[in-house]
XYZ file of C-alpha atoms in Angstrom:
671
model
C -21.477 -22.433 13.855
C -20.391 -22.730 17.562
C -17.588 -20.974 18.768
C -16.322 -20.899 22.548
C -15.556 -17.039 22.346
C -14.718 -17.017 26.040
C -12.300 -20.003 25.820
C -10.727 -18.787 22.644
C -9.837 -15.466 23.827
C -8.109 -13.756 26.584
C -10.260 -11.619 28.955
C -9.558 -8.398 27.347
C -9.912 -9.603 23.912
C -13.351 -11.317 24.832
C -14.481 -7.824 26.306
C -13.465 -6.240 22.964
C -15.410 -8.990 20.940
C -18.587 -8.990 22.748
C -19.191 -5.139 23.289
C -20.997 -4.914 19.932
C -23.560 -2.270 20.975
C -22.992 1.436 21.122
C -19.434 3.294 20.380
C -16.492 1.227 21.450
C -12.541 2.376 21.277
C -10.111 -0.438 21.358
C -6.544 0.517 22.229
C -4.784 -2.526 20.838
C -0.846 -2.334 21.612
C 1.616 -3.927 19.330
C 1.162 -7.785 18.944
C -2.052 -7.797 20.968
C -4.111 -9.843 18.570
C -5.809 -6.770 16.777
C -6.759 -8.910 13.683
C -8.021 -11.762 15.754
C -10.144 -9.349 17.450
C -11.784 -7.844 14.528
C -12.398 -11.237 12.986
C -13.728 -12.728 16.340
C -16.026 -9.651 16.224
C -17.230 -10.426 12.813
C -18.012 -14.020 13.793
C -19.846 -12.952 16.917
C -22.049 -10.408 15.053
C -22.902 -13.231 12.806
C -23.448 -15.825 15.675
C -25.965 -13.087 17.147
C -27.933 -13.201 13.689
C -26.800 -9.871 12.230
C -27.312 -10.017 8.702
C -23.856 -10.154 6.740
C -24.858 -7.008 4.955
C -25.529 -4.833 7.812
C -21.601 -5.230 8.502
C -18.903 -2.918 7.264
C -15.117 -3.471 8.238
C -12.659 -0.857 6.814
C -9.047 -1.106 6.964
C -6.097 0.196 4.891
C -4.422 -2.605 2.854
C -5.913 -5.171 0.576
C -3.708 -7.791 2.338
C -5.216 -7.067 5.651
C -8.902 -7.017 4.284
C -8.370 -10.306 2.463
C -6.882 -11.878 5.923
C -10.079 -10.770 7.797
C -12.281 -12.461 5.270
C -10.329 -15.513 5.219
C -10.158 -15.802 9.120
C -13.626 -14.964 9.449
C -14.564 -17.678 6.937
C -12.451 -20.242 8.685
C -14.079 -19.389 12.203
C -17.603 -19.275 10.800
C -17.508 -21.772 7.823
C -20.087 -19.486 6.221
C -19.729 -18.262 2.506
C -19.234 -14.499 3.298
C -20.711 -13.122 -0.054
C -22.500 -10.203 1.404
C -20.000 -9.043 4.031
C -18.389 -5.901 3.301
C -14.699 -6.133 4.527
C -12.657 -3.412 2.446
C -10.054 -0.774 2.497
C -11.274 2.988 2.375
C -10.460 3.392 -1.315
C -12.079 0.264 -2.433
C -15.315 1.181 -0.460
C -15.336 4.672 -1.838
C -15.057 3.056 -5.461
C -17.764 0.882 -4.764
C -20.079 3.536 -3.353
C -19.172 5.819 -6.603
C -20.050 3.005 -8.993
C -23.470 3.190 -7.569
C -23.788 7.023 -7.063
C -21.502 8.572 -9.996
C -24.244 10.091 -11.784
C -25.192 12.242 -8.708
C -21.701 13.903 -9.129
C -21.553 14.159 -12.862
C -19.470 11.245 -13.734
C -20.382 7.860 -15.534
C -20.270 4.562 -13.744
C -17.549 3.353 -15.991
C -15.003 5.674 -14.697
C -11.407 4.581 -14.642
C -9.125 4.792 -11.484
C -5.714 6.250 -12.138
C -2.677 5.279 -10.152
C 0.490 7.455 -9.619
C 2.081 6.810 -13.044
C -1.511 7.657 -14.736
C -1.672 10.866 -12.517
C 1.941 12.095 -13.397
C 0.916 11.494 -17.186
C -2.095 13.482 -16.869
C -0.437 16.306 -15.215
C 2.368 16.394 -17.914
C -0.512 16.526 -20.422
C -2.238 19.481 -18.553
C 1.128 21.377 -17.947
C 1.634 20.990 -21.894
C -1.852 22.414 -22.457
C -0.804 25.430 -20.391
C 2.474 25.961 -22.337
C 4.598 24.902 -19.044
C 8.171 24.079 -20.207
C 9.847 20.882 -18.818
C 12.286 23.126 -16.630
C 9.397 24.520 -14.999
C 7.862 21.025 -13.915
C 8.605 18.577 -11.387
C 5.556 15.986 -11.763
C 6.358 13.727 -8.949
C 6.536 16.779 -6.329
C 3.424 18.212 -8.019
C 1.651 14.753 -7.748
C 2.445 14.605 -4.033
C 1.218 18.364 -3.442
C -1.968 17.793 -5.572
C -2.600 14.607 -3.590
C -2.193 16.624 -0.166
C -4.471 19.368 -1.567
C -7.368 17.141 -2.771
C -6.912 15.198 0.491
C -7.474 18.121 2.801
C -4.007 18.241 4.486
C -2.203 20.590 1.994
C -0.618 23.679 3.512
C -1.414 27.316 2.685
C 1.128 28.863 -0.097
C 2.894 25.571 -0.935
C 1.501 25.925 -4.455
C 2.346 28.781 -6.613
C -0.522 30.620 -8.653
C 0.675 28.877 -11.932
C 0.667 25.476 -10.011
C -2.839 25.984 -8.706
C -3.731 26.891 -12.151
C -2.021 23.802 -13.475
C -4.054 21.996 -10.485
C -7.597 23.087 -11.699
C -6.695 22.103 -15.308
C -5.537 18.776 -14.022
C -8.886 18.413 -12.175
C -10.791 19.345 -15.336
C -8.815 17.103 -17.544
C -9.379 14.018 -15.746
C -13.241 14.606 -15.578
C -13.263 14.894 -19.087
C -11.639 11.431 -19.226
C -14.109 10.154 -16.765
C -11.379 9.295 -14.430
C -10.756 9.538 -10.691
C -7.390 9.343 -8.849
C -6.902 7.787 -5.658
C -7.828 10.795 -3.439
C -10.903 11.311 -5.328
C -12.009 7.785 -3.821
C -12.374 9.498 -0.402
C -12.942 13.163 -1.553
C -15.952 12.387 -3.780
C -17.748 10.147 -1.435
C -17.181 12.479 1.195
C -18.986 15.181 -1.026
C -21.688 12.946 -1.797
C -22.474 12.232 1.881
C -22.027 15.638 2.946
C -24.408 17.221 0.353
C -26.977 14.384 -0.413
C -29.019 13.404 2.747
C -31.051 10.757 1.011
C -27.654 9.073 -0.209
C -26.364 9.460 3.702
C -29.523 7.730 5.166
C -29.249 4.756 2.454
C -25.921 4.072 3.650
C -26.565 4.665 7.332
C -29.759 2.366 6.910
C -27.640 -0.482 5.526
C -24.522 -0.664 7.849
C -25.662 -1.222 11.310
C -22.487 -2.507 12.633
C -19.146 -0.521 11.495
C -15.576 -1.508 12.616
C -12.535 0.476 11.593
C -9.075 -0.929 11.781
C -5.858 1.178 12.172
C -7.736 3.926 13.411
C -4.891 5.956 14.281
C -3.902 6.170 10.372
C -7.241 7.693 9.203
C -7.198 11.352 7.864
C -9.418 14.006 8.914
C -11.608 13.396 5.489
C -11.681 9.622 6.547
C -12.990 10.504 10.000
C -15.783 12.673 8.665
C -16.423 9.965 6.027
C -16.959 7.565 8.815
C -19.080 10.101 10.824
C -21.698 10.365 7.921
C -22.540 6.842 7.687
C -22.248 5.582 11.169
C -25.597 4.890 12.851
C -24.607 4.187 16.497
C -22.812 0.926 16.791
C -19.177 1.772 15.779
C -16.123 0.238 16.870
C -12.602 1.605 16.319
C -9.351 -0.196 16.697
C -6.230 1.654 16.908
C -2.825 2.621 18.673
C -1.721 6.023 18.922
C 1.768 4.799 19.321
C 1.812 3.407 16.276
C 0.700 6.401 14.358
C 3.385 7.077 11.710
C 1.649 8.378 8.570
C 1.190 11.994 9.189
C 3.242 12.804 6.060
C 0.053 11.526 3.949
C -2.676 13.002 6.008
C -3.198 10.477 8.884
C -3.875 12.311 12.179
C -3.758 10.225 15.399
C -5.733 12.838 17.137
C -8.895 11.219 15.579
C -8.904 9.097 18.704
C -9.345 12.193 20.574
C -12.081 13.435 18.145
C -13.844 10.006 18.392
C -13.990 10.434 22.107
C -15.211 13.753 22.148
C -18.152 12.911 19.448
C -19.123 9.436 21.304
C -19.477 10.531 25.146
C -19.962 7.579 27.246
C -18.064 5.186 24.902
C -16.486 1.995 25.984
C -12.779 2.031 26.132
C -10.854 -1.313 26.144
C -7.219 -1.628 26.162
C -5.375 -4.466 24.709
C -1.739 -4.753 26.250
C -0.945 -8.405 26.350
C 1.639 -8.887 23.770
C 1.927 -12.354 22.088
C 4.894 -11.424 19.903
C 7.881 -10.219 21.672
C 10.155 -11.078 24.756
C 10.002 -9.376 27.760
C 13.467 -7.653 27.115
C 11.983 -6.162 23.685
C 8.643 -5.104 25.481
C 10.562 -3.207 28.196
C 12.416 -1.456 25.809
C 9.716 -0.487 23.613
C 7.527 0.706 26.699
C 10.465 2.778 27.969
C 11.122 4.604 24.989
C 7.638 5.467 24.050
C 7.080 6.645 27.510
C 9.012 9.843 26.548
C 6.007 11.038 24.022
C 3.756 13.427 25.895
C 0.917 13.089 23.732
C -0.487 9.508 24.037
C -2.788 7.169 25.643
C -1.073 5.460 28.567
C -0.436 1.555 28.200
C 2.205 -0.982 29.080
C 2.822 -4.006 26.893
C 3.436 -7.178 28.723
C 4.153 -10.525 27.861
C 1.786 -13.488 28.991
C 4.510 -16.012 28.497
C 7.073 -14.374 31.027
C 10.198 -14.966 28.977
C 12.718 -12.128 29.638
C 14.684 -13.163 26.311
C 18.139 -12.176 25.224
C 19.491 -8.545 25.709
C 19.271 -5.953 22.830
C 22.497 -6.170 20.999
C 24.074 -2.738 19.944
C 27.003 -2.407 17.546
C 28.986 0.456 16.465
C 30.627 0.112 13.189
C 33.304 2.114 11.573
C 31.455 3.173 8.554
C 28.269 2.379 6.593
C 30.162 -0.455 4.694
C 31.321 -2.059 8.088
C 27.783 -1.746 9.088
C 26.237 -3.605 6.476
C 29.157 -6.226 6.511
C 28.479 -6.731 10.427
C 24.602 -6.987 9.868
C 25.095 -9.851 7.003
C 27.620 -11.623 9.130
C 25.427 -11.803 12.160
C 22.635 -12.966 10.000
C 24.657 -15.808 8.762
C 25.672 -16.698 12.179
C 22.117 -16.946 13.318
C 21.034 -18.744 10.381
C 23.398 -21.792 11.016
C 23.117 -21.226 14.910
C 19.298 -21.271 15.240
C 18.772 -22.985 12.019
C 16.791 -19.996 10.920
C 15.247 -19.334 7.561
C 16.164 -16.262 5.461
C 12.566 -14.763 5.801
C 12.689 -14.946 9.709
C 15.238 -11.679 9.273
C 14.060 -8.250 8.892
C 16.324 -5.323 8.174
C 14.169 -2.352 8.616
C 15.734 1.317 7.662
C 14.534 4.878 8.055
C 14.944 5.641 4.464
C 15.434 4.132 1.054
C 18.706 5.503 0.834
C 20.105 3.582 3.600
C 18.670 0.352 2.305
C 20.661 0.859 -0.999
C 24.047 0.505 0.715
C 22.824 -2.752 2.438
C 21.357 -4.064 -0.697
C 24.786 -3.717 -2.553
C 26.407 -5.817 0.101
C 23.444 -8.518 0.203
C 23.936 -8.919 -3.755
C 27.942 -9.140 -3.158
C 27.270 -11.924 -0.625
C 24.612 -13.713 -2.589
C 21.799 -13.225 0.018
C 18.589 -13.701 -1.213
C 16.265 -10.943 -0.416
C 13.094 -9.062 -1.029
C 12.759 -5.305 -0.913
C 9.180 -4.383 0.169
C 7.790 -1.543 -1.975
C 9.786 -2.278 -5.128
C 8.218 -2.550 -8.458
C 4.803 -4.003 -8.252
C 3.717 -7.008 -10.495
C 0.777 -4.515 -11.593
C 3.409 -1.764 -12.488
C 5.217 -4.095 -14.880
C 4.936 -2.746 -18.498
C 3.273 -5.605 -20.263
C 0.606 -5.750 -17.340
C -0.172 -2.024 -17.453
C -0.456 -2.607 -21.328
C -3.185 -5.177 -20.644
C -5.077 -3.396 -18.051
C -5.039 -0.211 -20.062
C -6.607 -2.029 -23.061
C -9.586 -3.192 -20.498
C -9.779 0.130 -18.717
C -10.275 1.822 -22.459
C -12.668 -0.899 -23.284
C -15.325 -0.248 -20.614
C -14.319 3.630 -20.567
C -13.070 4.776 -23.972
C -12.877 8.374 -22.728
C -9.998 7.493 -20.393
C -7.288 9.074 -22.718
C -4.342 8.020 -20.411
C -5.119 4.373 -21.102
C -6.293 5.053 -24.620
C -2.924 6.805 -25.512
C -0.782 3.883 -23.738
C -2.123 1.487 -26.149
C -3.334 3.369 -29.167
C -0.152 2.149 -31.099
C 0.897 -1.081 -28.968
C 1.205 -3.152 -30.786
C 2.268 -0.886 -33.651
C -0.553 0.403 -35.981
C 1.065 3.046 -37.720
C -0.372 5.544 -35.482
C 2.136 8.404 -35.130
C 2.496 11.892 -33.295
C 0.951 13.659 -36.126
C -2.446 11.631 -36.055
C -2.663 11.969 -32.298
C -1.986 15.694 -32.462
C -4.611 15.997 -35.274
C -7.194 14.143 -32.732
C -6.093 16.140 -29.780
C -6.713 19.359 -31.504
C -10.223 18.443 -32.191
C -10.818 17.087 -28.541
C -9.428 20.432 -27.217
C -11.670 22.311 -29.385
C -14.715 20.398 -28.155
C -13.253 19.809 -24.464
C -13.777 16.322 -25.229
C -11.890 12.918 -25.081
C -9.756 11.550 -28.032
C -12.790 8.851 -28.495
C -15.121 11.857 -29.181
C -12.737 13.335 -31.341
C -12.640 10.161 -33.442
C -16.290 9.976 -33.528
C -16.186 13.293 -35.039
C -13.437 12.859 -37.438
C -15.444 9.718 -38.719
C -18.252 11.982 -40.006
C -18.343 12.302 -43.860
C -16.549 15.277 -45.310
C -14.913 16.257 -41.864
C -11.318 15.089 -42.740
C -10.394 17.233 -45.720
C -6.700 15.854 -46.411
C -5.064 14.451 -49.582
C -2.484 13.005 -47.005
C -2.836 9.195 -47.608
C -0.843 8.499 -44.565
C -3.187 10.407 -42.362
C -6.310 8.815 -43.878
C -4.830 5.498 -43.169
C -3.648 5.974 -39.787
C -7.307 7.609 -39.044
C -8.468 4.546 -40.226
C -6.447 2.385 -37.701
C -7.828 4.592 -34.976
C -11.503 4.065 -35.917
C -10.889 0.289 -36.057
C -9.071 0.511 -32.485
C -12.045 2.186 -31.229
C -14.442 -0.344 -32.882
C -12.597 -3.160 -31.379
C -12.966 -1.506 -27.855
C -16.615 -1.182 -28.426
C -16.819 -4.886 -29.128
C -15.011 -5.615 -26.008
C -17.157 -3.256 -24.063
C -20.177 -4.930 -25.074
C -18.967 -8.434 -24.346
C -17.595 -7.152 -20.897
C -20.710 -5.322 -19.915
C -23.178 -7.840 -21.008
C -21.051 -10.278 -19.195
C -20.507 -12.732 -22.361
C -17.102 -12.662 -21.440
C -14.969 -13.175 -18.193
C -12.318 -10.907 -17.150
C -9.833 -13.790 -17.555
C -11.080 -14.620 -20.918
C -10.985 -10.817 -21.858
C -7.162 -10.594 -20.910
C -6.162 -13.744 -23.111
C -8.560 -12.233 -25.843
C -6.461 -8.991 -25.793
C -3.307 -10.999 -26.195
C -4.576 -12.920 -28.952
C -6.535 -10.249 -31.139
C -3.944 -7.497 -30.957
C -0.941 -9.775 -31.627
C 0.689 -8.804 -28.432
C 2.771 -11.985 -28.286
C 4.406 -11.061 -31.560
C 4.867 -7.429 -30.519
C 6.810 -8.936 -27.501
C 8.952 -10.989 -29.748
C 9.641 -8.014 -31.878
C 10.580 -5.662 -29.085
C 13.008 -8.325 -27.557
C 14.529 -9.667 -30.610
C 17.839 -10.139 -28.969
C 16.439 -11.533 -25.985
C 13.494 -13.999 -26.401
C 13.763 -15.071 -22.660
C 12.598 -11.651 -21.940
C 9.702 -12.015 -24.101
C 8.514 -15.271 -22.599
C 8.998 -13.968 -19.151
C 6.715 -11.177 -19.945
C 4.288 -13.221 -21.581
C 4.257 -15.839 -18.677
C 3.380 -12.497 -16.565
C 0.521 -11.918 -18.533
C -0.656 -15.612 -18.159
C -0.223 -15.118 -14.363
C -2.471 -12.003 -14.703
C -5.201 -14.350 -16.283
C -4.845 -17.014 -13.845
C -4.941 -14.668 -11.050
C -8.280 -13.093 -12.428
C -9.597 -16.563 -12.923
C -9.255 -17.477 -9.177
C -10.613 -14.178 -8.270
C -13.769 -14.934 -10.392
C -14.226 -18.327 -8.954
C -13.606 -17.117 -5.333
C -17.012 -17.821 -3.641
C -16.048 -14.884 -1.079
C -15.441 -12.381 -3.724
C -17.939 -9.742 -2.545
C -18.615 -7.911 -6.163
C -17.674 -9.636 -9.543
C -17.538 -7.940 -12.893
C -15.210 -6.027 -14.886
C -15.341 -2.745 -12.629
C -14.804 -4.687 -9.430
C -11.636 -6.207 -11.088
C -10.243 -2.933 -12.385
C -10.797 -1.209 -8.987
C -9.206 -4.228 -7.325
C -6.113 -3.833 -9.538
C -5.965 -0.085 -9.291
C -6.051 -0.313 -5.515
C -3.300 -3.163 -5.295
C -0.445 -1.595 -3.481
C 1.872 -4.907 -3.119
C 3.087 -7.683 -5.401
C 2.311 -10.870 -3.989
C 4.162 -12.934 -6.391
C 6.658 -15.320 -5.129
C 5.491 -14.933 -1.607
C 6.444 -18.552 -0.669
C 10.065 -18.163 -1.943
C 12.125 -17.416 1.521
C 14.030 -14.322 1.369
C 15.597 -11.912 3.791
C 13.270 -8.629 4.148
C 14.760 -5.155 3.395
C 12.094 -2.510 4.157
C 11.595 0.562 5.407
C 9.909 1.138 8.957
C 7.130 2.350 7.568
C 6.501 -0.767 5.216
C 7.086 -3.049 7.993
C 4.078 -1.797 10.001
C 1.998 -4.824 10.598
C 4.533 -7.302 9.887
C 6.959 -9.504 12.489
C 10.218 -11.125 12.224
C 12.014 -13.515 14.645
C 15.250 -11.327 14.108
C 15.103 -7.575 13.530
C 18.006 -5.384 12.738
C 17.804 -1.528 12.769
C 20.514 0.036 11.172
C 21.427 3.759 11.047
C 20.459 4.789 14.633
C 22.074 8.011 14.277
C 20.838 11.620 15.023
C 19.622 12.879 11.535
C 18.553 9.443 10.273
C 16.466 8.031 13.249
C 15.217 10.726 14.099
C 15.280 11.987 10.616
C 17.137 15.337 10.169
C 13.531 17.142 8.996
C 12.166 16.306 12.303
C 14.908 17.969 14.400
C 14.090 21.120 12.445
C 10.368 20.956 12.788
C 9.824 20.518 16.617
C 8.392 18.328 19.161
C 5.596 17.025 17.325
C 7.894 15.481 14.493
C 10.155 14.102 17.085
C 7.459 12.295 18.751
C 6.392 10.726 15.263
C 9.981 9.650 14.984
C 10.024 7.958 18.206
C 6.753 6.226 17.397
C 8.720 5.162 14.299
C 11.329 3.758 16.183
C 8.773 2.136 18.602
C 7.023 0.504 15.533
C 10.739 -1.002 14.299
C 11.388 -2.419 17.869
C 8.224 -4.071 18.674
C 8.304 -6.099 14.992
C 11.006 -8.377 16.683
C 9.830 -11.428 18.170
C 13.007 -13.057 19.465
C 16.081 -10.636 19.000
C 16.744 -7.142 18.538
C 19.822 -5.676 16.934
C 20.577 -1.781 16.553
C 23.805 -0.352 14.760
C 25.089 2.926 13.961
C 28.306 3.823 11.662
C 30.786 6.037 13.566
C 30.923 7.923 10.096
C 28.877 7.636 6.989
C 29.625 8.627 3.373
C 27.769 11.734 2.209
C 28.225 13.438 -0.968
C 31.393 11.502 -1.542
C 33.255 12.064 1.816
C 32.946 10.477 5.064
C 31.243 12.642 7.785
C 31.389 11.646 11.531
C 27.739 10.914 13.228
C 26.262 11.260 16.734
C 24.160 8.305 18.129
C 20.397 8.634 18.049
C 18.920 10.249 21.191
C 16.540 7.207 21.340
C 19.379 5.072 22.250
C 19.799 6.974 25.612
C 16.182 6.264 26.190
C 16.599 2.519 26.305
C 17.065 0.851 29.586
C 20.858 0.651 29.529
C 20.965 -2.688 31.606
C 19.037 -4.739 28.440
C 21.840 -3.612 25.896
C 25.072 -5.434 25.115
C 27.819 -4.195 22.852
C 28.660 -6.550 20.087
C 32.331 -7.165 19.321
C 33.676 -6.243 16.040
C 33.919 -8.939 13.340
C 35.265 -7.499 9.974
C 34.149 -10.095 7.539
C 31.092 -11.997 7.112
C 31.733 -15.675 7.241
C 30.354 -18.031 4.784
C 27.769 -20.749 6.131
C 30.617 -23.566 5.168
C 33.215 -21.614 7.319
C 30.758 -21.409 10.040
C 30.220 -25.138 9.589
C 33.881 -25.714 9.507
C 34.387 -23.646 12.840
C 31.648 -25.474 14.458
C 33.098 -28.859 13.774
C 36.499 -27.503 14.730
C 34.944 -26.702 18.114
C 33.605 -29.869 18.629
C 36.845 -31.723 17.915
C 38.991 -29.727 20.268
C 35.976 -30.312 23.059
C 36.105 -34.012 22.761
C 39.740 -34.207 21.881
C 39.374 -35.460 18.438
């Protein structure tokens, strides 16, 4: 491995990459090559003969972690089997698999996603006798998450809801399951209370790097503090801190400075993404925030670029039409692909109106944050089989597939077993074992006995699968295919979709994609940890569907979802007071306004070539049009960099644009 680090990096990047000893704070502005710095740091550490297993890099998305490993592998040419590059939550899950017994869990615990958690909340509420009218499970899920993650507010849960929270916590522990927030809270508890565990991880990871440090929560910061041993590098940008609503605290940058006196601070301000006019706009707006690290993005190319275009539409429908018209024009004039465009919205409701127009005009598009591949019903079913196989006490997964495909197990049978489970504070699996005992079931009900026999057969099947998976006699990809074959899932799909066999075929193909994906993962030499538990953790923590990524489609997404992405042409609709900034922030004070300004800054800095902003003079709300006021952020932009667009009523088709172009050519040359 020979890399000329000084030649391949700019001076600031080189300083950031080679400062490997002690505490380092890297303030990385938008588009400054942050991921490049982290991957080159990994390569530099390896070049200095630091063992792979002594390096830990933590980030926030599986996509970012995968990209770092791929880039580091490309740089070094090494098989990075012992290098730990992970999300915080994946790292927490990995730690808990090793240490679960210390906290009273078994290592075959399940990880619940949002749907699983809501199901468990409903079950707990039912046990407390709470009616559906008293229950808003989606709201409670958010509040329970905030409480568990340490950023819940005093008094936001009633006494009854606190009782439900406590029962929910007990319920999922009976199921030997963890939710997303447990993957940080439990390792933190482990590290805080067990010095031997703390020292074990400190002595292993000699070099730690944290990506997107401004997005860490107080719990995550404390987590890091417990495992660091002196050589730690955090990379972040306080100007891009936009997740306070889920516990992120940009003040962790200030805490890091206080806790690490004498640290080295390096600023990356060269922006390799945007034109000069876009950077000037971004710098000018964000300078209005008082609590921030001073930095000034600049372009080494020195290209000023085109001015920012602002148009004022009559209403929200006119706004959507004009955005589509400009996109069609740019596609033709600049020969741009659909995926060169990003429409970034403050709220999902704003996206809906634009989406309607995209459909009407036959524009191919993707909505980031839409239903994930792993949230599709057929995929959830197969994953539930795997989860229940390795953790038969996971009642949420068991109940999902106990009668899928149909086995004649009805509500009465489930209630019969549930009553046994409640009496013994146990899972349905334990209840079934109890019901198997000779003479336990005193009934002449032939239907119940037949259904119970089906339940026993179901758990026996799970036990066979468990043995094969845990003894590694069967790979995950084979297990997926075996579940489909053994349970008759294909026939079940055909039965479910009698009137539309294409839907059955489509769902079956999705399961084949799942199996193929698992096989690729198993064969990947850079997969750090293999086996069924690592696979299920990976699936549970996957937040985005990466299917059909090669298909070129326009990107419609919230500004929050756009963070870390870039597009040649960016459109920011809804630049109105009450939307951007959001109405909530106008009520809650300066701190929230500053976060809204950071959100606007993130949207602006996604643009590479051209930036378009728009507002509707009136917007439909509750069935009637209401007048709007422009966003105050528009007034903070340098006015000499803004041009007002002329009105254009109807988006032209590409055929019309082509005809118009050739018509102009003919008139120019007198043809």
